[in-house]
Coordinates of C-alpha atoms in Angstrom, one line a residue:
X9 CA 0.0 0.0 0.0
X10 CA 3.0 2.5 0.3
X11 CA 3.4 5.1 3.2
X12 CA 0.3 6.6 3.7
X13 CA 0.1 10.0 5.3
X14 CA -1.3 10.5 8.8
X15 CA -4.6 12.6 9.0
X16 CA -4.2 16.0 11.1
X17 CA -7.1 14.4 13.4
X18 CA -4.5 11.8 15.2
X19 CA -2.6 15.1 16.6
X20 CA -5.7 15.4 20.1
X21 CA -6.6 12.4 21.6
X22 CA -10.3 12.2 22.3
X23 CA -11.1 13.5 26.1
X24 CA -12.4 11.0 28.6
X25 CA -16.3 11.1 29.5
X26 CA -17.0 13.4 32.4
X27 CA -16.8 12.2 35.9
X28 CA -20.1 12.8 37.6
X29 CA -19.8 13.1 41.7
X30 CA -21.5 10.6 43.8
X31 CA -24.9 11.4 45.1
X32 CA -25.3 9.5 47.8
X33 CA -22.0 8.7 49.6
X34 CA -23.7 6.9 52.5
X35 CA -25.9 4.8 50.6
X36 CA -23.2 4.0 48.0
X37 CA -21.1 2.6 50.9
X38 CA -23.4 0.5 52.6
X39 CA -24.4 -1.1 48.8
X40 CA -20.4 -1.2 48.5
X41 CA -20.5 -3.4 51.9
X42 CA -23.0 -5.9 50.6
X43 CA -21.1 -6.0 47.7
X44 CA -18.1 -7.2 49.3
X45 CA -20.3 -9.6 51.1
X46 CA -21.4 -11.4 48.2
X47 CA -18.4 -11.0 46.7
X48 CA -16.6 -13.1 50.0
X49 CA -19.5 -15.3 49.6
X50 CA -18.5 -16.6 46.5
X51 CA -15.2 -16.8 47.4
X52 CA -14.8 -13.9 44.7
X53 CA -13.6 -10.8 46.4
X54 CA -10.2 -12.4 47.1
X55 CA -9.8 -16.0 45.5
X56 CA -8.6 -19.0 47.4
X57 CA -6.8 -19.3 44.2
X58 CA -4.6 -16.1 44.9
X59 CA -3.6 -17.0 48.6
X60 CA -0.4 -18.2 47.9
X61 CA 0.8 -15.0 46.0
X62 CA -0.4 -12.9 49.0
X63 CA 2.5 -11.4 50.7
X64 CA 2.5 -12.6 54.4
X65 CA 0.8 -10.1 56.2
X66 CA -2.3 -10.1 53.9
X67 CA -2.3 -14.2 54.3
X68 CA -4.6 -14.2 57.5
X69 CA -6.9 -11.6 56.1
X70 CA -7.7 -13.5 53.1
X71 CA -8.3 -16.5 55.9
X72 CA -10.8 -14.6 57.7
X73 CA -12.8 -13.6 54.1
X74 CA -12.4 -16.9 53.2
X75 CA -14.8 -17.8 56.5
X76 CA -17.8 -15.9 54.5
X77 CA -17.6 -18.5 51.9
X78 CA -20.7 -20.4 51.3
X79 CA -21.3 -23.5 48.6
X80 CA -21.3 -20.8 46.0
X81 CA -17.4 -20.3 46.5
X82 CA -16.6 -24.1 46.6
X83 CA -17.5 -24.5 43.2
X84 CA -16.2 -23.7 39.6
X85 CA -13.0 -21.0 38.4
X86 CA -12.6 -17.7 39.8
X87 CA -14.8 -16.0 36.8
X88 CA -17.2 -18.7 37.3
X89 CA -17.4 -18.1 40.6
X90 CA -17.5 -13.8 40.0
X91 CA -20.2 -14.0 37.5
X92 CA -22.3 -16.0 40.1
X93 CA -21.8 -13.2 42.3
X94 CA -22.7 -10.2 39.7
X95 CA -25.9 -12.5 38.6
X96 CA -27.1 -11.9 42.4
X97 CA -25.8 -8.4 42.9
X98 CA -28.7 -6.6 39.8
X99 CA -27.9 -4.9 36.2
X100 CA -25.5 -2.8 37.1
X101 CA -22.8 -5.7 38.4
X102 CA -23.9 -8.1 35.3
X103 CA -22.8 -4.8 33.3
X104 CA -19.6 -4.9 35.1
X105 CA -19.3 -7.9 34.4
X106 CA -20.0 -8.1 30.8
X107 CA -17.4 -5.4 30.2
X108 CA -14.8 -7.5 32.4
X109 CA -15.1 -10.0 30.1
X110 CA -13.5 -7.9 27.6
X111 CA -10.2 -7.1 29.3
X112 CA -8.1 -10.2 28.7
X113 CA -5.1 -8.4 28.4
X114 CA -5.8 -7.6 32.7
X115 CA -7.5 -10.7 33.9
X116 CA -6.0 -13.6 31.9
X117 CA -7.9 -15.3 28.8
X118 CA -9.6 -18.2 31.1
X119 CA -11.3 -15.5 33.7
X120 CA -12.3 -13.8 30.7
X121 CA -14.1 -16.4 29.1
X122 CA -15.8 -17.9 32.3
X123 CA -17.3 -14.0 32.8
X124 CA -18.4 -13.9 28.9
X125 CA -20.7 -17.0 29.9
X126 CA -22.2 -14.3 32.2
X127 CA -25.7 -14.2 31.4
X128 CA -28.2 -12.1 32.8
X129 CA -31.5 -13.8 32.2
X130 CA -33.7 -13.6 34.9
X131 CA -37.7 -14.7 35.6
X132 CA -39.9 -12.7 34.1
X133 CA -42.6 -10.4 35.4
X134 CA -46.0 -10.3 35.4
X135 CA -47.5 -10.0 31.4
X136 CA -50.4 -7.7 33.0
X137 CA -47.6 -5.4 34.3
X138 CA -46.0 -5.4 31.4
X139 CA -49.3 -4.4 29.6
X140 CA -49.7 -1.4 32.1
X141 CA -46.3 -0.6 31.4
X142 CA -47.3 -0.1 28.1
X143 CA -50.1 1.8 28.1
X144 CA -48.7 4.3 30.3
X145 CA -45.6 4.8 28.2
X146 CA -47.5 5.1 24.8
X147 CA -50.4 6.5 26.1
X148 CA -52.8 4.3 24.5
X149 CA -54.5 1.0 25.2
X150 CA -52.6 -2.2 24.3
X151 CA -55.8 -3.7 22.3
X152 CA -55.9 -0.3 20.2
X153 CA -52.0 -1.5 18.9
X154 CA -52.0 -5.0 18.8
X155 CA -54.2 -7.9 17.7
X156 CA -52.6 -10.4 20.3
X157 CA -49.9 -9.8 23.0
X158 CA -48.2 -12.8 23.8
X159 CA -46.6 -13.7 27.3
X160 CA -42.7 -12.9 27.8
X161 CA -40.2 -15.2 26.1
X162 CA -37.1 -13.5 27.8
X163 CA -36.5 -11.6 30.1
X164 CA -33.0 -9.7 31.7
X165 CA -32.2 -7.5 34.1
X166 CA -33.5 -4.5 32.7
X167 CA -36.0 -5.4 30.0
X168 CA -38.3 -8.6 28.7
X169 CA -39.4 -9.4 25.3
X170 CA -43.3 -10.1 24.3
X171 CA -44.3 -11.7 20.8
X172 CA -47.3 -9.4 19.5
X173 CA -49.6 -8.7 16.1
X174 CA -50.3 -5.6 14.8
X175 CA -53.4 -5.4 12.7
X176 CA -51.5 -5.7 9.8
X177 CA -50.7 -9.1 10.7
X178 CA -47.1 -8.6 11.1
X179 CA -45.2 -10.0 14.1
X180 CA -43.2 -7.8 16.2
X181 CA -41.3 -8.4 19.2
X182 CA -42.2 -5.4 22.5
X183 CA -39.7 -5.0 24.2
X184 CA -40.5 -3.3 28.0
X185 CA -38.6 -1.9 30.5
X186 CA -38.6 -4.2 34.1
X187 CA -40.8 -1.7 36.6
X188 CA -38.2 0.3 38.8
X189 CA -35.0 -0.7 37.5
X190 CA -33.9 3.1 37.4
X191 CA -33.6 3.1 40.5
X192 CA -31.6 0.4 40.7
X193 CA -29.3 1.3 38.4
X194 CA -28.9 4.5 39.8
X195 CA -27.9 3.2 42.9
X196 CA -25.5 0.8 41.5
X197 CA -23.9 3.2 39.7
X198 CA -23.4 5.5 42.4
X199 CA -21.7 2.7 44.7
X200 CA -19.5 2.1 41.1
X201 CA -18.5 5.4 41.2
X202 CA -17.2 5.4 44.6
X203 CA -15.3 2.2 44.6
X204 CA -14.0 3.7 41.7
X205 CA -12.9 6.9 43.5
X206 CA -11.2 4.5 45.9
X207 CA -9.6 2.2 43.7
X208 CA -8.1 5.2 42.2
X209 CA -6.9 7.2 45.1
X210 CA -5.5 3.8 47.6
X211 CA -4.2 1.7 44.3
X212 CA -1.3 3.9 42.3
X213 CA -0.8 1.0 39.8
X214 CA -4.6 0.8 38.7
X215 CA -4.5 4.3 37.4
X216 CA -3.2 3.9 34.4
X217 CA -6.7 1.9 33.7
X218 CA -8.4 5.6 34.0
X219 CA -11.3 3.4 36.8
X220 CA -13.2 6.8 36.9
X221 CA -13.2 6.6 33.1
X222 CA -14.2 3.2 32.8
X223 CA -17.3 3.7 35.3
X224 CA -18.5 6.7 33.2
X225 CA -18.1 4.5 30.1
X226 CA -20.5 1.6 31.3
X227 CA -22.8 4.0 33.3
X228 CA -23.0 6.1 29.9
X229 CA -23.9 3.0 28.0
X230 CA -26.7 2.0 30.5
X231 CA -28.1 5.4 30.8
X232 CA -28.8 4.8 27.2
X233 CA -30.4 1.2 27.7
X234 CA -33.0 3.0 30.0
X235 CA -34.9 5.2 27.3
X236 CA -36.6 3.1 24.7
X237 CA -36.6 6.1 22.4
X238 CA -33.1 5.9 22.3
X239 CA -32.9 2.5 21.6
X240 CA -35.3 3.1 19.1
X241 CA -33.4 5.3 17.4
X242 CA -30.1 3.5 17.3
X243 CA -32.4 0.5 15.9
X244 CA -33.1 3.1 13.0
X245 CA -29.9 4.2 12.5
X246 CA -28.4 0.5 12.9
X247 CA -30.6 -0.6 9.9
X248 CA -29.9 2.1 7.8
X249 CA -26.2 1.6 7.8
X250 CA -26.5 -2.4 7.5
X251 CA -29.0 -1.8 4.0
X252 CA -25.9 0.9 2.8
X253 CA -23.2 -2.1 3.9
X254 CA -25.3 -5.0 2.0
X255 CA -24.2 -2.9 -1.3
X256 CA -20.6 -3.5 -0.1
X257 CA -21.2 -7.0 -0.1
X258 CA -22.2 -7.2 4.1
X259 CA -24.9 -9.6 4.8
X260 CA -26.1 -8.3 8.4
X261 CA -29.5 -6.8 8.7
X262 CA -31.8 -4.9 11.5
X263 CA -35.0 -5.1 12.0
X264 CA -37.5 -2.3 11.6
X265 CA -38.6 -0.1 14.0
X266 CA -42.6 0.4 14.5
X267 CA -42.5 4.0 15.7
X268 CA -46.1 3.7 16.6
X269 CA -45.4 1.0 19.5
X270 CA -42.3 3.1 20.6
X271 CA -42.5 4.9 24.3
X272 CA -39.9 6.1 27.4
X273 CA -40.1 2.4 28.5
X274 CA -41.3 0.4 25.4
X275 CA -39.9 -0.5 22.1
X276 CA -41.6 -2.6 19.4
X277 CA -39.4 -3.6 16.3
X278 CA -40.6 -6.1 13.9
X279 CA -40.1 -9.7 14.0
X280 CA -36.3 -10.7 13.0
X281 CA -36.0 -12.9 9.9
X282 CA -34.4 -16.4 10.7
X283 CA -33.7 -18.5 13.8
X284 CA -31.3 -17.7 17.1
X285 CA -28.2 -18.8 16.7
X286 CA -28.6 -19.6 20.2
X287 CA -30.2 -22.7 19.3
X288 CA -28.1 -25.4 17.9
X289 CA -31.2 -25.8 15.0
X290 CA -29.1 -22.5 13.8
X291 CA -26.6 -23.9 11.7
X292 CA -28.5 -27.1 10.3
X293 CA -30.7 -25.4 8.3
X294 CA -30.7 -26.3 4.8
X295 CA -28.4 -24.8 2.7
X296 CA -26.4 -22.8 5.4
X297 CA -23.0 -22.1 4.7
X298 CA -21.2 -21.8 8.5
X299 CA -17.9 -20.9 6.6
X300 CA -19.5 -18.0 4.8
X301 CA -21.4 -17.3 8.1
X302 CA -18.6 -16.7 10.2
X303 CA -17.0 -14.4 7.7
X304 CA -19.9 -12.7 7.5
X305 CA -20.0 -11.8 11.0
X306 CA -16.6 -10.4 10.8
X307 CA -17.2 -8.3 8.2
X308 CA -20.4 -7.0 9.3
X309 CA -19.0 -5.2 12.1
X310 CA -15.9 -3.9 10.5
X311 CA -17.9 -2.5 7.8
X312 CA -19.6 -0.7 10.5
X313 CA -17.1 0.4 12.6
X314 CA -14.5 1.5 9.7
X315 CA -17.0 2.8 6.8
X316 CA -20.0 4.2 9.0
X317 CA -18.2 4.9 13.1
X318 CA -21.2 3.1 14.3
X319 CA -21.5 0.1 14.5
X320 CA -23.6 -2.8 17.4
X321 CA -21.8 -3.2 20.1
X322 CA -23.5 -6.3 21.7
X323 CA -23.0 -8.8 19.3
X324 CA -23.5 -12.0 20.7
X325 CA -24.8 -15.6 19.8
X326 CA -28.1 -14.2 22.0
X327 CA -28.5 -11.0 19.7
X328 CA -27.8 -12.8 16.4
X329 CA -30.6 -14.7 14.0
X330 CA -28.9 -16.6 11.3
X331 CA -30.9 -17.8 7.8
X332 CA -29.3 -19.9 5.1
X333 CA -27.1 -19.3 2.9
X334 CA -25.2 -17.3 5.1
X335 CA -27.6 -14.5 6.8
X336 CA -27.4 -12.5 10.0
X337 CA -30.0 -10.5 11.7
X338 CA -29.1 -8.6 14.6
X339 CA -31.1 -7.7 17.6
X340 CA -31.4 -5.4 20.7
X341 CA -29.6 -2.1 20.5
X342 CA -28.9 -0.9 23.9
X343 CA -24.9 -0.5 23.3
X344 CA -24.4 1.1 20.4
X345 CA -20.6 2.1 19.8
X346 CA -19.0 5.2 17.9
X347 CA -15.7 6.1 16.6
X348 CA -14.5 9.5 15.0
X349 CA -12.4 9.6 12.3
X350 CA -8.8 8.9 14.5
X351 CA -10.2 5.9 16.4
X352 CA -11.3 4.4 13.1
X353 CA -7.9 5.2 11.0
X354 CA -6.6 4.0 14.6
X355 CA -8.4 0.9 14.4
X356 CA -7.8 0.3 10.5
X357 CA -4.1 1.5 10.7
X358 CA -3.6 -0.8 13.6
X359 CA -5.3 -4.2 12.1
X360 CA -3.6 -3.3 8.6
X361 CA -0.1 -2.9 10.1
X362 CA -0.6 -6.6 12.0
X363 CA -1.5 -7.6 8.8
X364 CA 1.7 -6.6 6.5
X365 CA 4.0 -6.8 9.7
X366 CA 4.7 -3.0 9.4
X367 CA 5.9 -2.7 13.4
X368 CA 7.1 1.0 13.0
X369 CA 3.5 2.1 11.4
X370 CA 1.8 0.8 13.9
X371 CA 4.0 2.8 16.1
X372 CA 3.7 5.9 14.5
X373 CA -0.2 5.6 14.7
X374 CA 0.1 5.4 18.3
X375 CA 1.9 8.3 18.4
X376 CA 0.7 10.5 16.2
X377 CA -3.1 9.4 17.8
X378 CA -1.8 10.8 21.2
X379 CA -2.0 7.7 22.8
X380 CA 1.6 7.4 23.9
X381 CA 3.3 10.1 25.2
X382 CA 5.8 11.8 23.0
X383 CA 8.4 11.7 25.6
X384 CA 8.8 7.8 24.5
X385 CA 11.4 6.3 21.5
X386 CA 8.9 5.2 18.4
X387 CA 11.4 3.3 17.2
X388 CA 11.7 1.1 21.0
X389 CA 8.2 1.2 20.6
X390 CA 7.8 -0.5 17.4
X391 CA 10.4 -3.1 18.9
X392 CA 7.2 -3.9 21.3
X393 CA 5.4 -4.3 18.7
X394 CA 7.3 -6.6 17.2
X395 CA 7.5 -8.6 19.8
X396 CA 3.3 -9.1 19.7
X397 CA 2.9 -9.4 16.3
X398 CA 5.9 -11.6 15.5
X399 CA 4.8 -14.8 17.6
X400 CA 1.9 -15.0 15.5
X401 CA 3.1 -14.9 12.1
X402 CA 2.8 -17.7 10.6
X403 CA 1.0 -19.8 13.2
X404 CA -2.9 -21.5 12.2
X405 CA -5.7 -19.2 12.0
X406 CA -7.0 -21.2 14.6
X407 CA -3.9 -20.4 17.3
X408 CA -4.5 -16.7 16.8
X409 CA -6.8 -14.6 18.2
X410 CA -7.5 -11.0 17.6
X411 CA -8.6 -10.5 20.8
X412 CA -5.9 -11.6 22.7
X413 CA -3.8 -10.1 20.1
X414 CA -5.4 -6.5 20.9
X415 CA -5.1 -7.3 24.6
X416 CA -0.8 -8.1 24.5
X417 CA -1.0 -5.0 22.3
X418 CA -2.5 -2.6 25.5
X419 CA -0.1 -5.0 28.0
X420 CA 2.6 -3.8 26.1
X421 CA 1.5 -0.1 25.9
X422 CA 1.5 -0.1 29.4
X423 CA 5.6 0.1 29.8
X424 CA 5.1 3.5 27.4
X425 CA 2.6 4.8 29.4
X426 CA -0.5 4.7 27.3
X427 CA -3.6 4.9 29.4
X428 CA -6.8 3.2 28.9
X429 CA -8.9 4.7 26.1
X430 CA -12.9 4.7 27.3
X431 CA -14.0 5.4 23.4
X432 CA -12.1 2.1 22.5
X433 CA -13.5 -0.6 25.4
X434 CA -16.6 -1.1 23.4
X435 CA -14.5 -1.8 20.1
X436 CA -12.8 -4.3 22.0
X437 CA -15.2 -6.0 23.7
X438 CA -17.3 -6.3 20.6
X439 CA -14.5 -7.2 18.7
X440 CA -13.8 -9.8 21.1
X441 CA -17.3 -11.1 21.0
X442 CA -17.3 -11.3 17.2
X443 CA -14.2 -13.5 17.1
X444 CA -16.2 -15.6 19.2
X445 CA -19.1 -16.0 17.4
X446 CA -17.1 -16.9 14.3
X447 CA -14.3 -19.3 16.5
X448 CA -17.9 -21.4 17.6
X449 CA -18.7 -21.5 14.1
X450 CA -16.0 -22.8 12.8
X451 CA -13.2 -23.5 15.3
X452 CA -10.7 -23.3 12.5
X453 CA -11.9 -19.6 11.2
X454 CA -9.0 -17.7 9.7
X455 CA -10.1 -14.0 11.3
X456 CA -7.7 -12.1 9.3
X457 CA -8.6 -13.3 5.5
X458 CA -12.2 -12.1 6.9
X459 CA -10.9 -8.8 8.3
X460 CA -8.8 -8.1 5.3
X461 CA -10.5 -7.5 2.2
X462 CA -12.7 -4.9 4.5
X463 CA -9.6 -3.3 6.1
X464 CA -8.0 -3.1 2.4
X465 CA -10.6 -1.6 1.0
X466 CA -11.1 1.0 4.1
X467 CA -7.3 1.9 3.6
X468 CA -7.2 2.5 0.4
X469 CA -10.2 4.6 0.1
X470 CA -9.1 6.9 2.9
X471 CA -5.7 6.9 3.3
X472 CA -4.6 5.4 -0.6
X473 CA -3.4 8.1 -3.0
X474 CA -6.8 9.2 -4.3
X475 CA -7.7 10.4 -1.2
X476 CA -4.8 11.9 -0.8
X477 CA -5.5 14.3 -3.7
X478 CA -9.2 14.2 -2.6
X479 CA -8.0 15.9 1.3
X480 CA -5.6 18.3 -1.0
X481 CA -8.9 19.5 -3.1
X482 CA -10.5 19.7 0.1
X483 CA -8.5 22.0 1.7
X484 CA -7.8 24.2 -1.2
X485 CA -11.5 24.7 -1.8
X486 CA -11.2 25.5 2.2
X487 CA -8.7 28.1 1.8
X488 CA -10.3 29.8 -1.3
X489 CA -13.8 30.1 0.5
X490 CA -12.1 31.7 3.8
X491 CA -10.1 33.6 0.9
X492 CA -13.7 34.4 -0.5
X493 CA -15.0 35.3 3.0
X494 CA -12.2 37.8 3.5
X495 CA -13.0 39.7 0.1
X496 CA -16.1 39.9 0.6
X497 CA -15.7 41.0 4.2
X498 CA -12.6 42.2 5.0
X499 CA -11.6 43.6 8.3
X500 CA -12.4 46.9 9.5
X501 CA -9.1 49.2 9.4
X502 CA -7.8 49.8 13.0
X503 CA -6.6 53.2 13.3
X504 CA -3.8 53.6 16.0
X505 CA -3.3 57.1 17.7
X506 CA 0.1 57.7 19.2
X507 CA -0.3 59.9 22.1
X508 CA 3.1 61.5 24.0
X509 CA 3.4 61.2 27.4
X510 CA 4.8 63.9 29.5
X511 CA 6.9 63.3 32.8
X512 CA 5.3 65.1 35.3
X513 CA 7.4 68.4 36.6
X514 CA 7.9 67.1 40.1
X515 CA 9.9 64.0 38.6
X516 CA 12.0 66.4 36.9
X517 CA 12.6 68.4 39.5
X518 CA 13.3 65.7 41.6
X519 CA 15.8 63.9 39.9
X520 CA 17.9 67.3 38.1
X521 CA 18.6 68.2 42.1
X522 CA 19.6 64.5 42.7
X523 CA 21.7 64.6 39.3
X524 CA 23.3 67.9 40.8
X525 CA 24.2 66.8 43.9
X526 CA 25.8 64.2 42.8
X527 CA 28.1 66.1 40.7
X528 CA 29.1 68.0 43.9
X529 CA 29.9 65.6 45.5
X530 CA 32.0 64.0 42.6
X531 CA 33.8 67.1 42.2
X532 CA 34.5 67.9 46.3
X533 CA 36.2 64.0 46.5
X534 CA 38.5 64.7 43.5
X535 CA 39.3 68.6 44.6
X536 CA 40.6 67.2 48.2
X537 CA 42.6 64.6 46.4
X538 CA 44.1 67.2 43.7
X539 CA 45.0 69.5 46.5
X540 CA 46.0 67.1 49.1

């Protein structure tokens, strides 16, 4: 591809989310203390697995925690065990716990698996409150919007799904909003925010991991799973981009949005096309191609990420429905990610520079994006790089993950200090959920012949020689409208009056008698000494 030219947008790294104070600093505590006791109660808070790494003094204490431990902490792995705990603690820990699982590079590859198994489906509540839920959020009675509402056949932590019929006679799934779980997630956050604060202030090492940041980032994304509307909206957006990708050659789809069934707490899309890949049915359909299936699902959310900066950021076996020959329909758009136009040459730079083993690219990118300080060597740097990338080369598709590859690449940041990135957990995590889809697939999926055709074409379109010339038109045309602009408009004149100043008299005065005097007494020394 050459040496392409860096974009002026890499020189300000985007700012982290705001950090919003903790409301209820009592309250938070007390929900941090129960934390910690089901946390110990699942052997989770600190693992009978880490006791003999503990330096001596903290030996006994983990003894005593390890006294809270019930049959829950007997059982199963660490992240096993941790998940179990989060799945009793409400939304806001199975959030925590979902974006855990995407930090391999910090917890290990094992842990981070067993907390991607985390699952928060939970029994469902009443249909009749659902249908009250309903009608006050639309403002209309159920019966006046649907033929037939069916009883819930899922349900989470902060939402269940009904089967309904419009009049039309088109299925559509509701989705509605579990009755109080604001509040609860308001209250979770706030203890998140405070452990946060402490983890930040009592643990030096865990700052480079910008906690406050990373808080902000989840509560930001669940803030946004609250309001229907929104979700609504990203469903809208979400299927607009996957019609524009299917003319690239993408074969991911979103259902449509029924505007009419759409309130504060409810969202009604239409039925998705084909069957959960959830179900092991998935893949036997006739005439499915799994090959083409798991490619597809790479290149689905690349094309979103690198061609439109938006792309769904929850896709999991549970939010995919898969139809022969090789067919995707994605589901529930709480976590929608976005990337300006550094994190996606960032992202494309970065994947394209694995890809052709160009170490000191990469390393450039990472400087010129801000996200190592200058003050670092980009050529030791790129020897980092090197020694990620390298190990790979040339091994089976199946021995490499992109994932893991992504986390060795932020391990290794972390001797240049390069902090944590909040815009960039939900690429990762969603990239690391789309590698896992396709691995299940096929076990022996080669992720970067998917990746590349979609990264190729992204690079040369935006960073190849044509667009070079492209950005050059672009700016002249820039310059010659500001040049039209100050034609057409030019600057008042300034006029600049030049007044003199005048030392007042007693200044004068003042220093022509110290002046004098001095003479004096100048002459009077030498005159003695003449004489003398």
């Amino acid at each position: 591809m050459g040496d392409l030219s860096l974009s002026a947008s890499y020189r300000v790294a985007p700012a982290p989310p705001p950090t919003i104070p903790v409301r209820d600093p009592v309250g938070a505590t007390w929900r941090l203390l129960r934390w910690g006791f089901a946390l110990a109660k699942h052997d989770a808070l600190l693992p009978r697995e880490l006791t003999p790494l503990l330096p001596g003094w903290m030996k006994p204490v983990a003894g005593f925690i390890h006294l809270f431990a019930g049959k829950e902490g007997r059982d199963g792995r660490p992240g096993q065990r941790l998940g179990r705990a989060f799945e009793t603690l409400g939304p806001v820990a199975i959030k925590l716990g979902q974006v855990m699982a995407t930090r391999a590079d910090i917890f290990g590859i094992e842990f981070a698996r067993d907390l991607g198994r985390l699952k928060d489906r939970l029994p469902p509540f009443p249909t009749d409150q659902a249908r009250r839920e309903i009608e006050r959020s639309i403002g209309r009675p159920v019966e006046s919007l649907f033929l037939d509402f069916g009883d819930p056949i899922g349900a989470a932590s902060l939402a269940q799904a009904h089967p309904a019929w419009l009049a039309d006679g088109r299925k559509v799934a509701v989705k509605v909003l579990r009755p109080g779980v604001e509040r609860r997630v308001t209250t979770g956050l706030d203890a998140m925010r405070l452990a946060a604060r402490v983890v930040h202030r009592l643990v030096p090492a865990a700052r480079r991991l910008e906690p406050e940041a990373f808080v902000e980032t989840v509560a930001r994304s669940m803030y946004l799973e609250l309001d229907m509307r929104l979700e609504a909206a990203a469903a809208s957006e979400l299927h607009d981009i996957m019609e524009k990708a299917r003319g690239d050659g993408m074969h991911m789809s979103a259902p449509r949005v029924v505007w009419d069934g759409v309130g504060k707490r409810v969202l009604t899309l239409e039925w998705a096309t084909g069957m959960p890949m959830t179900d092991p049915e998935a893949i036997r359909q006739p005439g499915m191609d799994i090959d083409a299936l798991a490619d597809n699902v790479v290149r689905a959310f690349l094309s979103q990420a690198l061609d439109h900066g938006t792309f769904h950021a929850d896709l999991h076996e549970g939010n995919l429905f898969a139809y022969a020959p090789a067919e995707l329909t994605a589901v529930d758009f709480g976590i929608v990610g976005r990337l300006g136009e550094g994190e996606r040459r960032y992202l494309a730079e970065i994947l394209w520079g694995f890809l052709t083993r160009d170490y000191p690219r990469i390393a450039r990118v990472h400087f010129e994006a801000g996200y190592v300080p200058p003050h670092h060597s980009v050529e030791a740097f790129a020897q980092a790089l090197r020694a990620v990338g390298e190990p790979v080369i040339g091994r089976a598709a199946s021995q490499v993950s992109m994932g893991r590859l992504l986390g060795q690449l932020f391990e290794i940041t972390a001797l240049f200090d390069m902090h944590l990135r909040p815009e960039l957990i939900l690429l990762q995590k969603t990239m690391v959920s789309v590698e896992g889809v396709a691995r299940r697939l096929n076990p022996d999926h080669d992720l970067w012949s998917a990746a590349q055709p979609v990264v190729e074409r992204w690079i040369t379109r935006e960073l190849g020689p044509r667009a070079q010339i492209r950005d050059g038109l672009k700016e002249v045309l820039a310059g010659a409208r500001a040049l039209s602009r100050l034609v057409q408009d030019p600057p008042a004149p300034q006029t600049v009056i030049v007044e003199p100043t005048r030392t007042p008299t007693w200044i004068v005065v003042c220093i022509t008698a110290a002046t004098t005097m001095s003479a004096a007494a100048l002459v009077l020394s030498l005159w003695t000494r003449i004489m003398g």
